Coordinates of N, CA and C and ligand atoms in Angstrom, one line a residue:
R1 N 31.5 -55.7 -0.5 CA 32.2 -56.0 0.7 C 33.4 -56.9 0.4
D2 N 33.2 -57.9 -0.5 CA 34.3 -58.8 -0.8 C 35.2 -58.3 -1.9
I3 N 34.6 -57.7 -2.9 CA 35.4 -57.3 -4.1 C 36.3 -56.0 -3.7
D4 N 35.7 -55.1 -3.0 CA 36.4 -53.8 -2.7 C 35.9 -53.4 -1.3
P5 N 36.6 -53.8 -0.2 CA 36.2 -53.4 1.1 C 36.4 -52.0 1.4
T6 N 37.0 -51.2 0.5 CA 37.2 -49.8 0.8 C 35.9 -49.0 0.3
L7 N 35.1 -49.7 -0.5 CA 33.9 -49.0 -1.0 C 32.9 -48.5 0.1
S8 N 32.6 -47.3 0.1 CA 31.7 -46.7 1.1 C 30.2 -46.7 0.7
Y9 N 29.4 -47.3 1.5 CA 27.9 -47.2 1.2 C 27.2 -47.3 2.5
R10 N 25.9 -47.0 2.5 CA 25.2 -46.8 3.7 C 24.0 -47.9 3.8
F11 N 23.9 -48.5 4.9 CA 22.8 -49.4 5.1 C 22.6 -49.6 6.6
A12 N 21.4 -50.1 7.0 CA 21.2 -50.4 8.5 C 20.4 -51.6 8.6
C13 N 19.1 -51.5 8.3 CA 18.2 -52.6 8.6 C 18.3 -53.8 7.6
R14 N 18.5 -53.5 6.4 CA 18.6 -54.5 5.3 C 17.2 -55.1 5.0
V15 N 16.2 -54.6 5.5 CA 14.9 -55.2 5.3 C 13.8 -54.2 4.9
G16 N 14.2 -53.1 4.4 CA 13.3 -52.1 3.9 C 12.5 -51.4 5.0
V17 N 13.1 -51.1 6.1 CA 12.5 -50.3 7.1 C 13.1 -49.0 7.4
C18 N 14.5 -48.9 7.3 CA 15.1 -47.7 7.7 C 15.3 -46.7 6.6
G19 N 15.4 -47.1 5.3 CA 15.6 -46.2 4.2 C 17.0 -45.8 4.0
S20 N 18.0 -46.3 4.8 CA 19.4 -45.8 4.7 C 20.1 -46.2 3.4
C21 N 19.6 -47.2 2.7 CA 20.4 -47.8 1.6 C 20.0 -47.3 0.3
A22 N 19.3 -46.2 0.2 CA 18.9 -45.6 -1.1 C 20.1 -45.2 -1.9
M23 N 20.1 -45.7 -3.1 CA 21.1 -45.4 -4.1 C 20.5 -45.3 -5.5
T24 N 21.3 -45.0 -6.5 CA 20.8 -45.0 -7.9 C 21.2 -46.4 -8.5
V25 N 20.2 -47.1 -9.0 CA 20.5 -48.4 -9.6 C 20.1 -48.3 -11.1
N26 N 21.0 -48.5 -12.0 CA 20.7 -48.3 -13.4 C 19.8 -47.1 -13.7
G27 N 20.2 -46.0 -13.1 CA 19.6 -44.7 -13.4 C 18.3 -44.4 -12.5
R28 N 17.9 -45.3 -11.7 CA 16.7 -45.1 -10.9 C 17.0 -45.1 -9.4
P29 N 16.4 -44.2 -8.6 CA 16.7 -44.2 -7.2 C 15.9 -45.4 -6.6
R30 N 16.5 -46.1 -5.7 CA 15.8 -47.3 -5.1 C 16.4 -47.6 -3.7
W31 N 15.7 -48.4 -2.9 CA 16.3 -49.0 -1.8 C 17.1 -50.2 -2.3
T32 N 18.4 -50.2 -2.1 CA 19.2 -51.3 -2.7 C 18.9 -52.6 -1.9
C33 N 18.6 -52.5 -0.6 CA 18.4 -53.8 0.1 C 17.1 -54.5 -0.4
R34 N 16.2 -53.8 -1.0 CA 15.0 -54.5 -1.5 C 15.0 -54.6 -3.0
T35 N 16.1 -54.4 -3.6 CA 16.2 -54.5 -5.1 C 16.8 -55.8 -5.5
H36 N 16.0 -56.6 -6.2 CA 16.5 -57.9 -6.7 C 17.3 -57.6 -8.0
V37 N 18.6 -58.0 -8.0 CA 19.4 -57.8 -9.2 C 18.8 -58.3 -10.4
S38 N 18.2 -59.5 -10.3 CA 17.6 -60.1 -11.5 C 16.5 -59.3 -12.1
K39 N 15.8 -58.4 -11.3 CA 14.7 -57.6 -11.8 C 15.2 -56.3 -12.4
V40 N 16.4 -55.8 -12.1 CA 16.8 -54.5 -12.6 C 18.0 -54.6 -13.5
V41 N 18.6 -55.7 -13.6 CA 19.8 -55.8 -14.5 C 19.4 -55.6 -16.0
E42 N 20.2 -54.8 -16.7 CA 19.8 -54.5 -18.1 C 21.0 -54.9 -19.0
D43 N 20.7 -55.8 -19.9 CA 21.8 -56.3 -20.8 C 23.0 -56.8 -20.0
G44 N 22.8 -57.4 -18.9 CA 23.9 -57.9 -18.1 C 24.7 -56.9 -17.3
R45 N 24.1 -55.6 -17.3 CA 24.8 -54.5 -16.8 C 24.1 -54.0 -15.6
L46 N 24.9 -53.7 -14.5 CA 24.3 -53.1 -13.3 C 25.2 -51.9 -12.9
E47 N 24.6 -50.7 -12.9 CA 25.4 -49.5 -12.5 C 24.8 -49.0 -11.3
I48 N 25.7 -48.9 -10.2 CA 25.2 -48.4 -8.9 C 25.9 -47.0 -8.7
A49 N 25.1 -46.0 -8.3 CA 25.6 -44.7 -8.1 C 25.0 -44.1 -6.8
P50 N 25.6 -43.1 -6.3 CA 24.9 -42.4 -5.1 C 23.6 -41.8 -5.5
L51 N 22.8 -41.5 -4.5 CA 21.5 -40.8 -4.8 C 21.8 -39.4 -5.5
A52 N 21.0 -39.1 -6.5 CA 21.1 -37.9 -7.2 C 20.6 -36.7 -6.4
N53 N 21.0 -35.5 -6.8 CA 20.5 -34.2 -6.2 C 21.0 -34.0 -4.8
L54 N 22.1 -34.7 -4.4 CA 22.7 -34.5 -3.1 C 24.2 -34.5 -3.2
P55 N 24.9 -33.8 -2.3 CA 26.4 -34.0 -2.4 C 26.8 -35.4 -2.0
V56 N 28.0 -35.8 -2.5 CA 28.5 -37.1 -2.2 C 29.6 -37.0 -1.1
I57 N 29.4 -37.8 -0.1 CA 30.5 -37.9 1.0 C 31.6 -38.7 0.5
K58 N 31.3 -39.9 0.0 CA 32.3 -40.8 -0.6 C 31.6 -41.9 -1.3
D59 N 32.1 -42.3 -2.4 CA 31.6 -43.4 -3.2 C 30.1 -43.4 -3.3
L60 N 29.4 -44.3 -2.6 CA 27.9 -44.4 -2.8 C 27.2 -43.7 -1.6
A61 N 27.9 -43.1 -0.8 CA 27.2 -42.4 0.4 C 27.0 -41.0 0.1
A62 N 25.7 -40.6 0.0 CA 25.3 -39.2 -0.2 C 25.2 -38.5 1.1
D63 N 25.3 -37.2 1.0 CA 25.2 -36.4 2.2 C 23.7 -35.9 2.3
L64 N 23.0 -36.3 3.3 CA 21.6 -36.0 3.4 C 21.3 -34.7 4.1
T65 N 22.3 -34.0 4.4 CA 22.1 -32.7 5.2 C 21.2 -31.8 4.5
P66 N 21.3 -31.5 3.2 CA 20.4 -30.6 2.5 C 18.9 -31.1 2.6
F67 N 18.8 -32.4 2.5 CA 17.4 -33.0 2.5 C 16.8 -32.7 3.9
F68 N 17.5 -32.9 5.0 CA 16.9 -32.7 6.3 C 16.8 -31.2 6.6
E69 N 17.7 -30.4 6.1 CA 17.5 -29.0 6.3 C 16.2 -28.5 5.7
K70 N 15.8 -29.1 4.6 CA 14.6 -28.7 3.9 C 13.3 -29.1 4.7
W71 N 13.5 -30.2 5.4 CA 12.4 -30.6 6.4 C 12.2 -29.5 7.4
Q72 N 13.3 -29.0 7.9 CA 13.2 -28.0 8.9 C 12.6 -26.7 8.3
A73 N 13.0 -26.4 7.1 CA 12.5 -25.2 6.4 C 11.0 -25.3 6.2
A74 N 10.5 -26.5 6.0 CA 9.1 -26.7 5.7 C 8.3 -26.9 7.1
K75 N 9.0 -26.6 8.2 CA 8.4 -26.7 9.5 C 7.8 -28.1 9.7
G76 N 8.7 -29.1 9.5 CA 8.3 -30.5 9.6 C 8.3 -31.1 11.0
S77 N 8.4 -30.2 12.0 CA 8.4 -30.7 13.4 C 7.1 -30.5 14.0
F78 N 6.6 -31.4 14.8 CA 5.3 -31.3 15.5 C 5.4 -30.2 16.5
V79 N 4.3 -29.4 16.6 CA 4.3 -28.3 17.6 C 3.1 -28.7 18.5
P80 N 3.5 -29.2 19.7 CA 2.4 -29.7 20.6 C 1.5 -28.5 21.1
T81 N 0.3 -28.9 21.3 CA -0.6 -27.9 22.0 C -1.1 -28.3 23.3
R82 N -0.6 -29.5 23.7 CA -1.0 -30.1 25.1 C 0.3 -30.5 25.8
T83 N 0.3 -30.5 27.1 CA 1.4 -31.0 27.8 C 1.1 -32.5 28.3
R84 N 2.1 -33.1 28.9 CA 1.9 -34.5 29.4 C 0.9 -34.5 30.5
A85 N 0.6 -33.4 31.1 CA -0.4 -33.3 32.2 C -1.8 -33.3 31.7
D86 N -2.0 -33.0 30.4 CA -3.3 -32.9 29.8 C -3.8 -34.3 29.4
D87 N -5.1 -34.4 29.2 CA -5.7 -35.6 28.7 C -5.1 -35.9 27.3
I88 N -5.1 -37.1 26.8 CA -4.7 -37.4 25.5 C -5.8 -36.9 24.5
A89 N -5.4 -36.3 23.4 CA -6.3 -35.7 22.5 C -7.2 -36.8 21.8
P90 N -8.5 -36.6 21.8 CA -9.3 -37.6 21.2 C -9.2 -37.4 19.6
I91 N -8.8 -38.4 18.9 CA -8.7 -38.3 17.4 C -9.6 -39.3 16.8
Q92 N -10.5 -38.9 16.0 CA -11.4 -39.8 15.3 C -10.7 -40.3 14.0
P93 N -10.4 -41.6 14.0 CA -9.6 -42.1 12.8 C -10.3 -41.9 11.5
S94 N -11.7 -41.8 11.5 CA -12.4 -41.6 10.2 C -12.6 -40.2 9.8
S95 N -12.0 -39.2 10.6 CA -12.2 -37.8 10.2 C -11.4 -37.5 9.0
P96 N -11.9 -36.6 8.1 CA -11.2 -36.2 6.9 C -9.7 -35.8 7.1
E97 N -9.5 -35.1 8.2 CA -8.1 -34.6 8.5 C -7.2 -35.8 8.8
R98 N -7.7 -36.7 9.7 CA -6.9 -37.9 10.0 C -6.6 -38.8 8.8
R99 N -7.6 -38.9 8.0 CA -7.5 -39.8 6.8 C -6.4 -39.1 5.9
A100 N -6.4 -37.8 5.7 CA -5.4 -37.1 4.9 C -4.0 -37.3 5.5
A101 N -3.9 -37.2 6.8 CA -2.6 -37.3 7.4 C -2.1 -38.8 7.3
D102 N -3.0 -39.7 7.5 CA -2.7 -41.1 7.5 C -2.2 -41.6 6.1
A103 N -2.7 -40.9 5.0 CA -2.4 -41.3 3.7 C -0.9 -41.0 3.4
A104 N -0.4 -40.1 4.2 CA 1.0 -39.6 3.8 C 2.0 -39.9 4.9
I105 N 1.6 -40.5 6.0 CA 2.4 -40.5 7.3 C 3.5 -41.6 7.3
E106 N 3.5 -42.5 6.3 CA 4.4 -43.6 6.4 C 5.8 -43.3 5.8
C107 N 6.1 -42.1 5.5 CA 7.4 -41.7 5.0 C 8.5 -42.1 6.0
I108 N 9.6 -42.7 5.5 CA 10.7 -43.0 6.4 C 12.0 -42.2 6.0
N109 N 11.8 -41.2 5.2 CA 12.9 -40.2 5.0 C 14.1 -40.8 4.2
C110 N 13.8 -41.7 3.2 CA 14.9 -42.3 2.5 C 15.5 -41.4 1.5
A111 N 14.8 -40.4 1.1 CA 15.2 -39.4 0.1 C 15.1 -39.9 -1.4
V112 N 14.5 -41.1 -1.6 CA 14.3 -41.5 -3.0 C 13.5 -40.5 -3.8
C113 N 12.5 -40.0 -3.2 CA 11.7 -39.0 -4.0 C 12.5 -37.7 -4.3
F114 N 13.3 -37.3 -3.3 CA 14.2 -36.1 -3.5 C 15.1 -36.3 -4.7
A115 N 15.7 -37.5 -4.8 CA 16.6 -37.9 -5.9 C 15.9 -38.0 -7.2
A116 N 14.6 -38.4 -7.2 CA 13.8 -38.6 -8.4 C 13.2 -37.3 -9.0
C117 N 13.2 -36.3 -8.2 CA 12.4 -35.1 -8.5 C 13.2 -34.1 -9.5
D118 N 12.6 -33.8 -10.6 CA 13.1 -32.9 -11.6 C 13.2 -31.5 -11.0
T119 N 12.2 -31.1 -10.2 CA 12.2 -29.7 -9.7 C 13.3 -29.6 -8.7
V120 N 13.6 -30.6 -7.9 CA 14.7 -30.5 -7.0 C 16.0 -30.3 -7.7
R121 N 16.1 -31.0 -8.9 CA 17.3 -30.9 -9.7 C 17.6 -29.5 -10.2
W122 N 16.5 -28.9 -10.7 CA 16.8 -27.6 -11.4 C 16.5 -26.4 -10.5
N123 N 15.9 -26.5 -9.3 CA 15.6 -25.4 -8.4 C 16.2 -25.7 -7.0
P124 N 17.3 -25.1 -6.7 CA 18.0 -25.4 -5.5 C 17.2 -24.9 -4.2
D125 N 16.2 -24.0 -4.4 CA 15.4 -23.6 -3.3 C 14.2 -24.5 -3.0
Y126 N 13.9 -25.4 -3.9 CA 12.7 -26.2 -3.8 C 12.8 -27.1 -2.6
L127 N 11.8 -27.1 -1.7 CA 11.9 -27.9 -0.5 C 11.8 -29.4 -0.8
G128 N 11.2 -29.8 -1.8 CA 11.2 -31.2 -2.2 C 10.0 -32.0 -1.7
P129 N 9.7 -33.2 -2.3 CA 8.5 -33.9 -2.0 C 8.4 -34.4 -0.6
A130 N 9.5 -34.9 0.0 CA 9.3 -35.5 1.3 C 9.0 -34.4 2.4
A131 N 9.7 -33.3 2.3 CA 9.5 -32.2 3.3 C 8.1 -31.7 3.2
L132 N 7.6 -31.5 1.9 CA 6.2 -31.0 1.8 C 5.2 -32.0 2.1
N133 N 5.5 -33.3 1.9 CA 4.6 -34.3 2.3 C 4.5 -34.4 3.8
R134 N 5.6 -34.2 4.5 CA 5.6 -34.1 6.0 C 4.8 -32.9 6.5
A135 N 5.0 -31.8 5.8 CA 4.2 -30.6 6.2 C 2.7 -30.8 6.1
W136 N 2.3 -31.6 5.0 CA 0.9 -31.8 4.8 C 0.3 -32.7 5.9
T137 N 1.1 -33.7 6.4 CA 0.6 -34.5 7.5 C 0.4 -33.7 8.8
L138 N 1.2 -32.7 9.0 CA 1.1 -31.9 10.2 C 0.0 -30.9 10.0
V139 N -0.2 -30.4 8.8 CA -1.3 -29.4 8.5 C -2.7 -30.1 8.9
N140 N -2.7 -31.4 8.7 CA -3.9 -32.2 9.0 C -4.0 -32.8 10.4
D141 N -3.0 -32.5 11.2 CA -2.9 -33.1 12.5 C -3.6 -32.1 13.5
V142 N -4.8 -32.3 14.0 CA -5.5 -31.4 14.8 C -4.8 -31.1 16.1
R143 N -3.9 -31.9 16.5 CA -3.2 -31.7 17.8 C -2.0 -30.7 17.6
D144 N -1.7 -30.4 16.4 CA -0.5 -29.5 16.1 C -0.9 -28.1 16.1
G145 N 0.0 -27.2 16.7 CA -0.3 -25.8 16.8 C 0.6 -24.9 15.9
G146 N 1.2 -25.5 14.9 CA 2.2 -24.7 14.1 C 1.8 -24.4 12.7
N147 N 0.5 -24.4 12.4 CA 0.1 -24.3 11.0 C 0.3 -22.9 10.4
A148 N 0.1 -21.9 11.2 CA 0.3 -20.5 10.6 C 1.7 -20.4 10.1
E149 N 2.7 -20.7 10.9 CA 4.1 -20.6 10.5 C 4.4 -21.6 9.4
R150 N 3.8 -22.8 9.4 CA 4.1 -23.8 8.4 C 3.5 -23.5 7.1
L151 N 2.3 -23.0 7.0 CA 1.7 -22.6 5.8 C 2.4 -21.4 5.2
Y152 N 2.8 -20.5 6.0 CA 3.6 -19.4 5.5 C 4.9 -19.9 4.9
A153 N 5.6 -20.9 5.6 CA 6.9 -21.4 5.1 C 6.7 -22.1 3.8
V154 N 5.7 -22.9 3.6 CA 5.6 -23.7 2.4 C 5.0 -22.9 1.2
A155 N 4.5 -21.7 1.5 CA 3.9 -20.8 0.5 C 5.0 -20.0 -0.2
Q156 N 6.2 -20.0 0.4 CA 7.3 -19.1 -0.1 C 7.9 -19.7 -1.5
A157 N 8.7 -18.9 -2.1 CA 9.4 -19.4 -3.3 C 10.2 -20.6 -2.9
G158 N 10.0 -21.7 -3.8 CA 10.7 -23.0 -3.4 C 9.8 -23.9 -2.6
G159 N 8.6 -23.4 -2.3 CA 7.6 -24.2 -1.5 C 6.7 -25.0 -2.5
C160 N 5.5 -25.3 -2.0 CA 4.6 -26.2 -2.7 C 4.2 -25.7 -4.1
H161 N 4.2 -24.4 -4.3 CA 3.8 -23.9 -5.6 C 4.9 -24.0 -6.7
A162 N 6.1 -24.4 -6.2 CA 7.1 -24.7 -7.2 C 7.0 -26.0 -7.8
C163 N 6.2 -26.9 -7.3 CA 6.0 -28.3 -7.8 C 5.4 -28.2 -9.2
H164 N 5.9 -29.0 -10.1 CA 5.4 -29.0 -11.5 C 4.5 -30.2 -11.7
T165 N 4.2 -31.0 -10.7 CA 3.3 -32.1 -10.8 C 3.8 -33.2 -11.8
H166 N 5.1 -33.4 -11.8 CA 5.6 -34.5 -12.7 C 5.3 -35.9 -12.1
Q167 N 5.1 -35.9 -10.8 CA 4.8 -37.2 -10.1 C 5.9 -38.2 -10.1
S168 N 7.1 -37.8 -10.3 CA 8.2 -38.7 -10.2 C 8.3 -39.3 -8.8
C169 N 8.0 -38.4 -7.8 CA 8.0 -38.9 -6.4 C 7.0 -40.1 -6.2
E170 N 5.9 -39.9 -6.7 CA 4.8 -41.0 -6.6 C 5.3 -42.2 -7.3
Q171 N 5.9 -42.1 -8.4 CA 6.4 -43.3 -9.2 C 7.5 -44.0 -8.5
H172 N 8.3 -43.3 -7.8 CA 9.5 -44.0 -7.2 C 9.4 -44.3 -5.7
C173 N 8.4 -43.7 -5.0 CA 8.3 -44.0 -3.6 C 8.3 -45.4 -3.2
P174 N 9.2 -45.9 -2.4 CA 9.3 -47.4 -2.1 C 8.1 -47.8 -1.2
V175 N 7.4 -46.9 -0.6 CA 6.3 -47.3 0.3 C 5.0 -46.8 -0.4
S176 N 5.0 -46.5 -1.6 CA 3.8 -46.2 -2.4 C 3.0 -45.0 -1.9
L177 N 3.7 -44.0 -1.4 CA 3.1 -42.7 -1.0 C 2.9 -41.9 -2.3
N178 N 2.1 -40.8 -2.1 CA 1.9 -39.9 -3.3 C 2.2 -38.5 -2.8
P179 N 3.4 -38.1 -2.7 CA 3.7 -36.7 -2.2 C 3.1 -35.7 -3.1
T180 N 2.9 -36.0 -4.4 CA 2.3 -35.0 -5.3 C 0.9 -34.6 -4.8
A181 N 0.2 -35.6 -4.3 CA -1.2 -35.3 -3.8 C -1.1 -34.5 -2.5
S182 N -0.1 -34.7 -1.7 CA 0.1 -33.9 -0.5 C 0.4 -32.5 -0.9
I183 N 1.3 -32.3 -1.9 CA 1.7 -31.0 -2.3 C 0.4 -30.3 -2.9
A184 N -0.4 -31.0 -3.6 CA -1.6 -30.4 -4.2 C -2.5 -29.9 -3.0
G185 N -2.5 -30.7 -1.9 CA -3.3 -30.3 -0.7 C -2.7 -29.0 -0.2
L186 N -1.4 -28.9 -0.1 CA -0.8 -27.7 0.4 C -1.1 -26.5 -0.5
K187 N -1.1 -26.7 -1.8 CA -1.4 -25.6 -2.7 C -2.8 -25.1 -2.4
R188 N -3.7 -26.0 -2.2 CA -5.1 -25.5 -1.9 C -5.2 -24.8 -0.5
R189 N -4.5 -25.4 0.5 CA -4.6 -24.8 1.8 C -3.9 -23.4 1.9
T190 N -2.7 -23.3 1.2 CA -2.0 -22.0 1.2 C -2.8 -21.0 0.5
M191 N -3.5 -21.4 -0.6 CA -4.3 -20.4 -1.4 C -5.5 -19.9 -0.6
R192 N -6.1 -20.9 0.2 CA -7.2 -20.5 1.0 C -6.7 -19.5 2.1
A193 N -5.6 -19.8 2.7 CA -5.1 -19.0 3.8 C -4.7 -17.6 3.2
F194 N -4.2 -17.6 2.0 CA -3.9 -16.3 1.3 C -5.2 -15.4 1.1
I195 N -6.2 -16.1 0.6 CA -7.5 -15.4 0.3 C -8.1 -14.8 1.7
R196 N -7.9 -15.6 2.7 CA -8.4 -15.1 4.0 C -7.5 -14.2 4.7
G197 N -6.4 -13.8 4.1 CA -5.4 -12.9 4.8 C -4.7 -13.5 5.9
E198 N -4.6 -14.9 5.9 CA -3.9 -15.6 7.1 C -2.4 -15.9 6.8
L199 N -1.9 -15.5 5.6 CA -0.5 -15.9 5.3 C 0.4 -14.7 5.6
S200 N 0.8 -14.6 6.9 CA 1.7 -13.5 7.2 C 2.6 -14.0 8.4
Ligands
FES1 FE1 17.2 -50.3 5.7 FE2 17.6 -50.8 3.1 S1 19.0 -51.0 4.7 S2 15.8 -49.9 4.0

């Protein structure tokens, strides 16, 4: 801000809530607002770059359009089965489905995992960890009615079976989620649907 006011970069909350400030710091994707310089500086050197695996709009601001388009491709939108006139769906917090959804639900779409993922880098069709993690939360949401379409979408080329289980997403996620585990769940569910003849 002081050294070069023309430098473009993105931020909003500055407290690790919105995920807007993700950039590459000394080669690793991070939330810059929650990164202490003293903890990441290497030999007195600090290199800041835009998020990898995304087009750059200007300077440090990456274009997240491809990231969100992949959310859509993975059917990451909730498909309601009730209207506002219906009773609220009773959800048992201890049920296996709800526990599986809860384990993955805190994603704030910062795209750090997308930038960290080797498979995203070499496979332009790959939906990526965040989109597949989101799909897994919905697969386990008993209120959702979009699973036939969703499982079909994530079973295609570039879907969950393209993941090589490198676990870079899990290593870099700022909120300690494990998208690799979610993707493994999708691999099991899509395989089961395939065997049952439900993938069409
Ligand atoms: Fe919101 Fe960094 S500015 S998480």
